Coordinates of C-alpha atoms in Angstrom, one line a residue:
Chain A
X1 CA 25.8 5.0 34.2
X2 CA 24.1 5.8 37.4
X3 CA 20.3 6.6 38.3
X4 CA 19.1 10.3 39.8
X5 CA 16.5 9.1 42.5
X6 CA 14.9 12.5 42.8
X7 CA 12.4 11.5 45.5
X8 CA 14.5 12.5 47.6
X9 CA 13.5 15.9 46.8
X10 CA 11.1 16.0 49.7
X11 CA 13.4 15.3 52.3
X12 CA 16.5 16.9 51.0
X13 CA 15.5 20.0 49.0
X14 CA 17.8 21.2 46.7
X15 CA 19.0 24.3 45.9
X16 CA 16.7 25.5 43.1
X17 CA 13.9 23.5 42.0
X18 CA 12.3 24.9 39.2
X19 CA 8.6 24.4 39.1
X20 CA 8.6 24.6 35.3
X21 CA 9.2 21.3 34.2
X22 CA 11.2 22.5 31.0
X23 CA 13.4 24.2 33.5
X24 CA 13.7 21.2 35.8
X25 CA 14.9 19.6 32.4
X26 CA 17.5 22.3 31.4
X27 CA 18.7 22.2 35.3
X28 CA 19.4 18.5 35.1
X29 CA 20.7 18.6 31.7
X30 CA 23.5 20.7 32.6
X31 CA 24.4 18.9 35.6
X32 CA 26.4 15.8 34.1
X33 CA 28.6 16.0 31.0
X34 CA 25.9 13.2 29.6
X35 CA 22.4 13.4 30.7
X36 CA 19.5 11.1 29.0
X37 CA 16.2 11.2 29.5
X38 CA 14.3 7.7 29.9
X39 CA 11.4 5.7 30.7
X40 CA 12.3 2.0 32.6
X41 CA 9.8 -0.1 30.2
X42 CA 11.4 1.6 26.8
X43 CA 13.4 -0.9 24.9
X44 CA 14.5 2.2 22.7
X45 CA 16.0 4.3 25.7
X46 CA 17.9 0.6 26.5
X47 CA 19.3 0.4 23.2
X48 CA 20.6 4.1 23.6
X49 CA 21.6 3.2 27.0
X50 CA 23.6 0.6 25.6
X51 CA 25.0 2.7 22.8
X52 CA 26.7 5.2 25.4
X53 CA 27.4 2.2 27.6
X54 CA 29.7 0.6 24.7
X55 CA 31.5 3.9 23.8
X56 CA 32.9 3.8 27.3
X57 CA 30.8 6.7 28.5
X58 CA 28.9 6.8 32.1
X59 CA 25.8 8.6 31.2
X60 CA 23.3 10.3 34.2
X61 CA 20.0 8.3 33.4
X62 CA 16.5 10.1 34.6
X63 CA 13.8 7.1 34.5
X64 CA 10.8 9.8 34.1
X65 CA 8.3 7.4 35.0
X66 CA 10.1 7.0 38.6
X67 CA 10.2 10.8 39.0
X68 CA 7.4 12.2 41.0
X69 CA 7.1 15.1 37.9
X70 CA 8.0 12.9 35.2
X71 CA 4.7 13.3 33.7
X72 CA 5.3 17.0 33.5
X73 CA 8.6 16.4 32.1
X74 CA 7.9 13.9 29.5
X75 CA 5.1 16.6 28.3
X76 CA 7.8 19.2 28.1
X77 CA 10.2 17.0 26.2
X78 CA 7.5 16.2 23.6
X79 CA 7.1 20.2 23.3
X80 CA 11.0 20.6 22.7
X81 CA 11.2 17.8 20.3
X82 CA 8.2 18.3 18.7
X83 CA 7.3 14.2 18.4
X84 CA 4.9 11.9 19.7
X85 CA 7.7 10.3 21.9
X86 CA 9.3 11.8 24.7
X87 CA 12.0 9.4 25.3
X88 CA 15.2 8.9 25.1
X89 CA 16.5 11.9 24.7
X90 CA 19.9 13.0 25.1
X91 CA 22.1 16.0 26.4
X92 CA 25.4 16.5 26.0
X93 CA 27.2 19.4 27.9
X94 CA 24.0 20.6 28.5
X95 CA 23.1 21.0 25.0
X96 CA 20.5 19.1 23.5
X97 CA 21.6 16.2 21.2
X98 CA 18.0 14.9 20.2
X99 CA 16.3 11.7 20.2
X100 CA 17.5 8.1 19.4
X101 CA 17.8 8.9 15.1
X102 CA 20.3 12.4 15.8
X103 CA 22.1 10.2 18.2
X104 CA 22.8 7.9 15.7
X105 CA 23.1 10.4 13.0
X106 CA 25.7 11.8 14.9
X107 CA 27.6 8.8 15.9
X108 CA 28.0 8.1 12.1
X109 CA 29.2 11.3 10.7
X110 CA 31.7 11.2 13.4
X111 CA 30.7 14.1 15.4
X112 CA 29.6 12.2 18.4
X113 CA 32.5 11.5 20.2
X114 CA 34.1 14.8 19.6
X115 CA 31.0 16.0 21.4
X116 CA 31.5 13.5 24.0
X117 CA 35.1 14.5 24.6
X118 CA 34.6 18.3 24.9
X119 CA 32.1 17.7 27.2
X120 CA 34.3 15.5 29.5
X121 CA 32.8 12.0 29.0
X122 CA 35.4 10.6 27.1
X123 CA 39.0 10.2 27.3
X124 CA 41.1 9.2 24.8
Chain B
X1 CA -39.9 -18.0 -28.8
X2 CA -37.4 -16.4 -30.4
X3 CA -35.9 -13.2 -28.3
X4 CA -35.3 -10.3 -30.6
X5 CA -31.5 -9.2 -30.0
X6 CA -32.2 -6.0 -30.7
X7 CA -34.0 -5.1 -28.0
X8 CA -32.0 -7.0 -25.1
X9 CA -28.5 -5.6 -26.8
X10 CA -29.9 -2.1 -27.1
X11 CA -26.7 0.0 -26.0
X12 CA -27.7 2.1 -23.5
X13 CA -31.4 1.2 -23.3
X14 CA -32.2 -0.3 -20.1
X15 CA -35.1 -2.6 -20.4
X16 CA -36.9 -0.5 -17.8
X17 CA -40.2 -1.0 -17.0
X18 CA -40.9 2.5 -18.1
X19 CA -41.1 1.4 -21.4
X20 CA -42.4 -1.9 -20.9
X21 CA -45.9 -0.2 -19.7
X22 CA -45.8 2.0 -22.8
X23 CA -45.4 -0.7 -24.9
X24 CA -48.4 -2.8 -23.3
X25 CA -50.7 0.1 -22.9
X26 CA -50.1 1.4 -26.5
X27 CA -50.5 -2.2 -27.6
X28 CA -53.6 -2.7 -25.5
X29 CA -54.6 0.1 -27.8
X30 CA -53.4 -0.9 -31.3
X31 CA -55.2 -4.2 -30.2
X32 CA -58.6 -2.6 -29.9
X33 CA -57.9 -0.6 -32.7
X34 CA -57.3 -3.4 -35.5
X35 CA -58.3 -1.6 -38.4
X36 CA -56.9 2.1 -37.0
X37 CA -53.3 0.8 -36.7
X38 CA -51.9 3.7 -38.9
X39 CA -53.1 7.1 -36.8
X40 CA -51.6 5.2 -33.9
X41 CA -48.0 5.4 -35.3
X42 CA -48.3 8.3 -37.6
X43 CA -48.1 11.5 -35.3
X44 CA -47.8 12.9 -31.7
X45 CA -46.9 10.7 -29.2
X46 CA -46.2 7.6 -31.1
X47 CA -43.3 9.6 -32.5
X48 CA -42.4 10.3 -29.0
X49 CA -42.2 6.3 -28.6
X50 CA -39.8 6.3 -31.7
X51 CA -37.3 8.3 -30.3
X52 CA -36.7 6.5 -27.4
X53 CA -36.3 2.9 -28.5
X54 CA -36.6 2.8 -32.2
X55 CA -36.7 -0.8 -33.0
X56 CA -40.1 -0.9 -31.0
X57 CA -42.1 0.7 -33.6
X58 CA -41.2 -2.0 -35.9
X59 CA -42.0 -4.6 -33.6
X60 CA -45.4 -3.2 -33.5
X61 CA -45.6 -3.4 -37.1
X62 CA -44.9 -6.9 -37.0
X63 CA -47.3 -7.6 -34.9
X64 CA -50.1 -9.3 -36.7
X65 CA -53.2 -7.3 -36.2
X66 CA -56.1 -9.8 -36.6
X67 CA -55.0 -12.1 -33.6
X68 CA -55.8 -10.8 -30.1
X69 CA -53.3 -13.1 -28.7
X70 CA -50.9 -11.5 -30.4
X71 CA -48.4 -14.8 -30.4
X72 CA -46.2 -13.1 -32.9
X73 CA -45.7 -9.7 -30.9
X74 CA -44.9 -11.6 -27.7
X75 CA -42.0 -13.5 -29.8
X76 CA -40.6 -10.4 -30.9
X77 CA -40.3 -9.0 -27.4
X78 CA -37.4 -10.2 -24.7
X79 CA -38.7 -13.3 -22.7
X80 CA -39.6 -10.9 -19.5
X81 CA -42.0 -9.0 -22.0
X82 CA -43.3 -12.2 -23.4
X83 CA -44.5 -13.2 -20.0
X84 CA -46.1 -9.8 -19.3
X85 CA -47.5 -9.0 -22.4
X86 CA -48.7 -12.5 -22.4
X87 CA -50.6 -11.9 -19.6
X88 CA -51.9 -8.5 -20.4
X89 CA -53.1 -10.0 -23.7
X90 CA -54.9 -12.3 -21.2
X91 CA -56.3 -9.7 -19.3
X92 CA -57.8 -7.4 -22.1
X93 CA -59.7 -10.3 -22.7
X94 CA -63.1 -9.4 -20.3
X95 CA -62.9 -12.9 -18.6
X96 CA -59.7 -13.1 -17.4
X97 CA -59.2 -10.9 -14.1
X98 CA -55.8 -9.5 -14.0
X99 CA -55.3 -10.9 -10.3
X100 CA -55.0 -14.5 -11.1
X101 CA -52.6 -14.0 -13.8
X102 CA -50.2 -12.1 -11.5
X103 CA -48.6 -15.3 -10.6
X104 CA -45.4 -16.1 -8.1
X105 CA -43.0 -15.6 -11.0
X106 CA -44.2 -12.2 -12.0
X107 CA -42.1 -9.9 -9.3
X108 CA -44.3 -6.9 -7.3
X109 CA -43.7 -4.4 -9.9
X110 CA -44.9 -6.1 -12.7
X111 CA -47.8 -7.0 -10.8
X112 CA -48.6 -3.3 -10.1
X113 CA -47.7 -2.5 -13.5
X114 CA -49.6 -5.2 -14.7
X115 CA -52.9 -3.8 -12.6
X116 CA -52.3 -0.7 -13.3
X117 CA -52.6 -1.5 -17.1
X118 CA -55.3 -3.5 -16.3
X119 CA -57.3 -0.5 -14.5
X120 CA -56.0 1.4 -17.4
X121 CA -57.5 -1.3 -19.7
X122 CA -60.5 -1.5 -18.4
X123 CA -61.1 2.4 -18.5
X124 CA -60.4 2.5 -22.0
X125 CA -63.1 0.5 -22.5
X126 CA -65.4 1.8 -20.2
X127 CA -65.0 4.9 -21.7
X128 CA -65.5 5.8 -25.4
X129 CA -64.3 2.9 -27.7
X130 CA -63.4 5.0 -30.3
X131 CA -61.1 7.4 -28.1
X132 CA -57.6 7.2 -29.7
X133 CA -56.0 9.6 -27.0
X134 CA -54.9 8.5 -23.7
X135 CA -56.2 10.9 -20.5
X136 CA -53.7 12.7 -18.4
X137 CA -53.0 10.0 -15.8
X138 CA -51.9 7.8 -17.6
X139 CA -50.0 10.5 -20.0
X140 CA -48.3 11.6 -16.5
X141 CA -47.4 7.9 -15.6
X142 CA -46.4 7.3 -18.7
X143 CA -43.7 10.4 -18.4
X144 CA -42.6 9.3 -14.7
X145 CA -42.3 5.7 -16.1
X146 CA -39.9 7.6 -18.8
X147 CA -37.9 9.4 -16.2
X148 CA -37.5 6.3 -14.4
X149 CA -36.4 4.4 -17.3
X150 CA -33.8 7.4 -18.2
X151 CA -32.5 7.2 -14.7
X152 CA -31.7 3.4 -14.9
X153 CA -30.5 3.7 -18.2
X154 CA -28.0 6.4 -16.7
X155 CA -27.2 4.1 -14.0
X156 CA -26.4 1.3 -15.8
X157 CA -24.0 3.2 -18.0
X158 CA -22.3 4.7 -15.0
X159 CA -21.8 1.2 -13.5
X160 CA -20.8 -0.3 -16.9
X161 CA -18.1 2.4 -17.4
X162 CA -17.1 1.5 -13.9
X163 CA -16.8 -2.2 -14.2
X164 CA -14.7 -1.5 -17.8
X165 CA -12.2 1.0 -15.8
X166 CA -11.8 -1.6 -13.0
X167 CA -11.1 -4.3 -15.7
X168 CA -8.5 -2.3 -17.2
X169 CA -6.7 -1.1 -13.7
X170 CA -6.9 -5.2 -13.0
X171 CA -5.4 -6.0 -16.1
X172 CA -2.6 -3.3 -15.2
X173 CA -2.2 -4.5 -11.8
X174 CA -1.9 -8.6 -13.4
X175 CA 0.8 -6.9 -15.9
X176 CA 3.0 -5.5 -12.7
X177 CA 2.5 -8.8 -11.2
X178 CA 3.7 -10.9 -14.2
X179 CA 6.6 -8.6 -14.5
X180 CA 7.9 -8.7 -10.7
X181 CA 7.5 -12.4 -11.0
X182 CA 9.5 -13.1 -13.4
X183 CA 12.0 -10.8 -12.1
X184 CA 11.8 -13.3 -9.5
X185 CA 10.7 -11.1 -6.0
X186 CA 7.6 -12.7 -5.9
X187 CA 8.7 -16.7 -5.4
X188 CA 6.0 -19.4 -5.4
X189 CA 4.8 -19.6 -2.8
X190 CA 5.0 -16.0 -1.7
X191 CA 2.9 -15.3 -5.2
X192 CA 0.6 -17.5 -4.2
X193 CA 0.0 -16.4 -0.8
X194 CA -0.6 -12.7 -2.1
X195 CA -4.0 -12.4 -0.8
X196 CA -2.3 -13.2 2.9
X197 CA -0.2 -9.9 2.9
X198 CA -1.8 -6.4 4.5
X199 CA -2.3 -3.8 1.9
X200 CA 0.7 -1.6 3.3
X201 CA 3.0 -4.7 2.3
X202 CA 1.5 -5.0 -0.5
X203 CA 2.0 -1.1 -1.5
X204 CA 5.4 -1.1 -0.5
X205 CA 6.3 -4.6 -2.4
X206 CA 5.0 -3.0 -5.8
X207 CA 7.1 0.6 -5.0
X208 CA 10.2 -1.6 -4.0
X209 CA 9.8 -3.6 -7.3
X210 CA 9.8 -0.3 -9.3
X211 CA 12.4 1.1 -7.1
X212 CA 14.7 -2.0 -8.4
X213 CA 13.6 -1.0 -12.1
X214 CA 15.0 2.7 -11.1
X215 CA 18.2 1.1 -9.5
X216 CA 19.0 -0.7 -12.7
X217 CA 18.4 3.1 -14.5
X218 CA 20.8 4.9 -12.2
X219 CA 23.3 1.9 -12.4
X220 CA 23.8 2.2 -15.9
X221 CA 24.1 5.9 -15.9
X222 CA 26.8 5.7 -13.1
X223 CA 28.5 3.3 -15.4
X224 CA 28.4 5.5 -18.3
X225 CA 29.3 8.0 -16.1
X226 CA 32.5 6.5 -15.2
X227 CA 33.5 5.0 -18.9
X228 CA 32.8 8.4 -20.3
X229 CA 35.6 9.9 -18.3
X230 CA 33.2 12.8 -17.3
X231 CA 34.2 15.6 -14.8
X232 CA 33.7 15.8 -11.3
X233 CA 31.1 17.9 -11.4
X234 CA 29.0 16.3 -13.7
X235 CA 29.5 12.8 -12.4
X236 CA 28.5 14.5 -9.2
X237 CA 25.1 15.2 -10.2
X238 CA 25.3 11.6 -11.2
X239 CA 26.3 10.0 -7.3
X240 CA 24.0 12.8 -5.7
X241 CA 21.0 11.3 -8.1
X242 CA 21.7 7.7 -6.7
X243 CA 21.8 8.9 -3.2
X244 CA 18.8 10.5 -3.5
X245 CA 17.6 7.2 -5.3
X246 CA 18.5 5.6 -2.1
X247 CA 16.9 7.8 0.2
X248 CA 13.9 7.5 -1.6
X249 CA 13.8 3.7 -0.9
X250 CA 14.2 4.6 2.8
X251 CA 11.3 7.2 2.7
X252 CA 8.9 4.0 1.6
X253 CA 10.5 2.1 4.2
X254 CA 9.3 4.6 7.0
X255 CA 5.8 4.5 5.7
X256 CA 5.7 0.6 5.4
X257 CA 7.2 0.1 8.9
X258 CA 4.3 2.1 10.3
X259 CA 1.6 -0.1 8.1
X260 CA 3.4 -3.4 8.4
X261 CA 6.8 -3.7 10.9
X262 CA 6.6 -7.2 10.4
X263 CA 6.9 -7.6 6.7
X264 CA 9.9 -5.1 6.7
X265 CA 11.5 -7.3 9.8
X266 CA 10.9 -10.7 8.0
X267 CA 12.4 -9.9 5.0
X268 CA 9.5 -11.0 3.1
X269 CA 9.9 -8.2 0.6
X270 CA 13.4 -9.3 -0.5
X271 CA 14.9 -12.5 -2.0
X272 CA 15.8 -15.4 -0.3
X273 CA 19.7 -15.0 -0.2
X274 CA 19.0 -11.2 0.9
X275 CA 17.0 -12.5 3.6
X276 CA 19.8 -14.7 4.6
X277 CA 21.9 -11.7 5.8
X278 CA 18.7 -9.5 6.7
X279 CA 19.4 -7.7 9.8
X280 CA 16.4 -5.6 11.0
X281 CA 14.6 -5.4 7.9
X282 CA 17.4 -4.3 5.6
X283 CA 21.4 -5.0 5.1
X284 CA 23.6 -5.0 8.2
X285 CA 25.9 -1.6 7.3
X286 CA 29.0 -2.7 8.8
X287 CA 29.0 -5.9 6.5
X288 CA 28.3 -3.6 3.6
X289 CA 31.2 -1.7 4.6
X290 CA 33.8 -4.8 5.0
X291 CA 32.8 -5.8 1.6
X292 CA 33.3 -2.7 0.0
X293 CA 36.7 -1.9 1.7
X294 CA 39.0 -4.5 -0.2
X295 CA 37.5 -3.0 -3.5
X296 CA 37.8 0.8 -2.3
X297 CA 41.7 1.0 -3.1
X298 CA 43.3 3.0 -3.8
X299 CA 42.6 4.8 -0.7
X300 CA 44.5 7.8 1.3
X301 CA 45.2 7.3 4.6
X302 CA 42.8 9.4 6.0
X303 CA 40.2 7.6 3.8
X304 CA 40.7 4.5 5.4
X305 CA 41.0 5.6 8.8
X306 CA 37.2 7.4 8.1
X307 CA 36.2 3.9 6.5
X308 CA 37.3 2.2 9.0
X309 CA 35.9 4.3 11.7
X310 CA 32.5 4.4 10.0
X311 CA 32.3 0.9 10.3
X312 CA 33.3 0.7 14.0
X313 CA 30.7 3.3 14.7
X314 CA 27.9 0.9 12.5
X315 CA 29.0 -1.9 14.6
X316 CA 28.5 0.2 18.2
X317 CA 25.1 1.1 16.7
X318 CA 23.8 -1.8 15.1
X319 CA 24.9 -3.8 18.7
X320 CA 22.7 -1.2 20.5
X321 CA 19.9 -1.3 18.8
X322 CA 20.0 -4.8 18.7
X323 CA 20.0 -5.5 22.5
X324 CA 17.3 -2.9 22.2
X325 CA 15.2 -5.0 19.9
X326 CA 16.4 -7.8 22.5
X327 CA 14.9 -6.6 25.0
X328 CA 11.7 -5.9 23.5
X329 CA 11.7 -9.6 22.9
X330 CA 12.1 -10.2 26.2
X331 CA 9.9 -7.9 27.7
X332 CA 7.2 -9.6 24.9
X333 CA 8.1 -13.0 26.3
X334 CA 7.3 -11.8 29.9
X335 CA 4.0 -10.6 29.0
X336 CA 2.3 -13.2 27.2
X337 CA 3.8 -16.3 28.8
X338 CA 3.9 -18.0 32.2
X339 CA 1.9 -17.6 35.1
X340 CA -2.5 -18.1 35.1
X341 CA -3.7 -15.6 32.5
X342 CA -5.9 -13.5 34.9
X343 CA -7.0 -11.5 32.1
X344 CA -6.1 -12.3 28.6
X345 CA -7.2 -9.1 26.8
X346 CA -5.4 -7.2 29.1
X347 CA -2.4 -9.3 28.7
X348 CA -2.8 -9.1 24.7
X349 CA -3.5 -5.4 24.9
X350 CA -0.3 -4.3 26.7
X351 CA 1.5 -7.3 24.4
X352 CA -0.1 -5.4 21.1
X353 CA 1.3 -1.9 22.9
X354 CA 5.1 -3.6 23.3
X355 CA 4.6 -4.9 19.6
X356 CA 4.0 -1.4 18.3
X357 CA 7.6 -0.4 19.2
X358 CA 9.1 -2.7 16.7
X359 CA 8.1 0.2 14.4
X360 CA 10.5 2.4 15.9
X361 CA 13.4 -0.6 15.7
X362 CA 12.8 -0.5 12.0
X363 CA 12.9 3.0 11.5
X364 CA 16.4 3.6 13.5
X365 CA 18.1 0.5 11.6
X366 CA 16.9 1.8 8.5
X367 CA 18.0 5.5 9.3
X368 CA 21.6 3.9 10.5
X369 CA 21.5 2.1 6.6
X370 CA 20.6 5.5 5.1
X371 CA 23.2 7.7 7.7
X372 CA 26.0 5.1 6.6
X373 CA 25.5 5.6 2.8
X374 CA 25.6 9.4 3.0
X375 CA 29.1 9.2 5.2
X376 CA 30.3 7.1 2.5
X377 CA 29.9 9.7 -0.2
X378 CA 31.3 12.4 1.9
X379 CA 34.7 10.1 2.7
X380 CA 35.0 9.1 -0.8
X381 CA 35.9 11.1 -3.9
X382 CA 33.7 11.6 -6.7
X383 CA 34.6 8.6 -9.0
X384 CA 35.3 6.5 -5.7
X385 CA 31.8 7.3 -5.0
X386 CA 30.6 6.3 -8.0
X387 CA 32.2 3.2 -8.3
X388 CA 31.6 2.3 -4.3
X389 CA 27.8 2.7 -5.3
X390 CA 28.0 0.8 -8.7
X391 CA 29.6 -1.9 -6.4
X392 CA 27.0 -2.2 -4.3
X393 CA 24.2 -2.3 -6.4
X394 CA 26.0 -5.3 -8.5
X395 CA 26.4 -7.0 -5.1
X396 CA 22.8 -6.7 -4.4
X397 CA 21.8 -7.8 -8.1
X398 CA 24.2 -10.9 -7.5
X399 CA 22.2 -11.4 -4.2
X400 CA 19.1 -11.5 -6.2
X401 CA 20.0 -13.4 -9.0
X402 CA 21.6 -16.2 -6.4
X403 CA 17.7 -16.2 -5.1
X404 CA 16.6 -16.7 -8.7
X405 CA 18.7 -19.7 -9.3
X406 CA 18.3 -21.2 -6.6
X407 CA 14.4 -21.1 -6.9
X408 CA 15.1 -22.3 -10.1
X409 CA 17.4 -25.0 -9.5
X410 CA 16.6 -28.8 -10.4
X411 CA 15.1 -30.5 -7.4
X412 CA 16.0 -34.1 -7.9
X413 CA 18.3 -35.3 -5.1
X414 CA 20.9 -36.7 -7.8
X415 CA 21.6 -33.8 -10.5
X416 CA 23.0 -35.3 -13.5
X417 CA 25.7 -33.9 -15.2
X418 CA 23.7 -31.9 -17.7
X419 CA 22.1 -29.9 -15.1
X420 CA 25.1 -29.2 -13.1
X421 CA 26.9 -28.1 -16.1
X422 CA 23.9 -25.7 -16.8
X423 CA 24.2 -24.4 -13.8
X424 CA 27.5 -23.9 -13.8
X425 CA 27.1 -21.9 -17.4
X426 CA 24.1 -19.9 -15.7
X427 CA 26.7 -19.0 -12.9
X428 CA 29.5 -17.9 -15.4
X429 CA 27.0 -15.4 -16.9
X430 CA 26.8 -13.2 -13.4
X431 CA 29.9 -11.5 -14.4
X432 CA 30.6 -8.0 -12.6
X433 CA 31.0 -5.8 -15.4
X434 CA 27.9 -6.8 -17.3
X435 CA 24.4 -6.7 -16.8
X436 CA 23.1 -9.9 -17.5
X437 CA 21.7 -10.6 -14.1
X438 CA 19.2 -7.4 -14.8
X439 CA 16.9 -10.2 -16.4
X440 CA 16.8 -11.6 -13.2

């Protein structure tokens, strides 16, 4: 897994930096096959990272507590999920999968792996 | 002095001081008008008195008219009245001022009332000696006291009713507890320590024991459904009902996790044998599937693949959750252990914050369990699913039976032959198709 350190943004302006946090989330989510928004202190985030690594996937992880705009993005994610807990949240192929319970459910009912393959995150 | 039972046990009539004062005043009048006792009880006010405490007039009639002490009257009254009326009688004699009679035993109210009566009595004596009516002021006060007494009676009635309903509820709870105990869910020390578990835990435990009873019912429905060779659609209904039954316990566990995640994670709601296999507050899904795989044949190749895939996914999910929980534990240890405690309270606050995450893990584990059961029912045919759920129920029933046997096993270090034979017989009773262990 690789971590995006986005504080570079100050020195290396990116192409399109949406000021709206939700836009930013969507943008970041579409940039990689598997995107996980996380907090470095969150243990459930650790669990979801371990799950994907265990599957042989290399997810892109954004630690919101290490991001200058992390707070806004957290709030946006909370609204998106309708949850008091913003993280962990998983996007696959740019599409929202959800929080830990949705990820687990989709793994158990066998839909997660096909999605991963479809997004190019997993090869047979 | 005999205490009249009638007065004390009068249903609904609180022994209020309203009646008391009235009685004393009337009695005072009565004593002064020796020969004129009849008019007092003939009409008007005395009749009103009669309405309120029917037995009073009887007592009054029994009062020996001649004696000023009215010793008989005193004995007819309650012990409290005894104190007061004897003191009041004393006060009606001109020589004894009321103040000296208001000794410590009397409470403030009695003093006030007694002195009131004294004033009234003195007023009477000052006024016309032949006056039989009571003046307006006394009338009003008597009315007020009656009102107060009535309110007091109502309050007492409400309180008694509340006590009664609490008593009934308590006996119901005791019955529930007894039943649960006999089924081996609350074991020895646990039951004794009932006061030490949180209310969330207690509520869940009771709900869980009810769920277990329901489980027995559902299982026998499954059994009869299978034996009766019902159509697939009919059997489907029964199977779906059983799945909803499981959904219900998971809903209950969500609430319980929020209230007391420790209770779930330590497995104090289950039996010892189940606790032995506990994983994150419940059964380990991959272990359950492993148990089922051998018993589920015949399976199609696709079904076999599905089941093995399910087992594998479940294992991966369990592993991920376990690692997450391990990180939580490590984080917790780092917070409270080692180094100088610079700010103990701050440290504890942080630790508590981390502990709160425990609820999340128990919830995810239960979510995993629920998803696994649902997926099983999707992979299997209706009949297979029915047999599968029956097997699951029986398996856990046997674990619970094992726990019961274990806790009731003879504790001597050397088991006699008789004992070991007995245990074997008990175990033989636990058969797959029988429901004997429902007694446990």
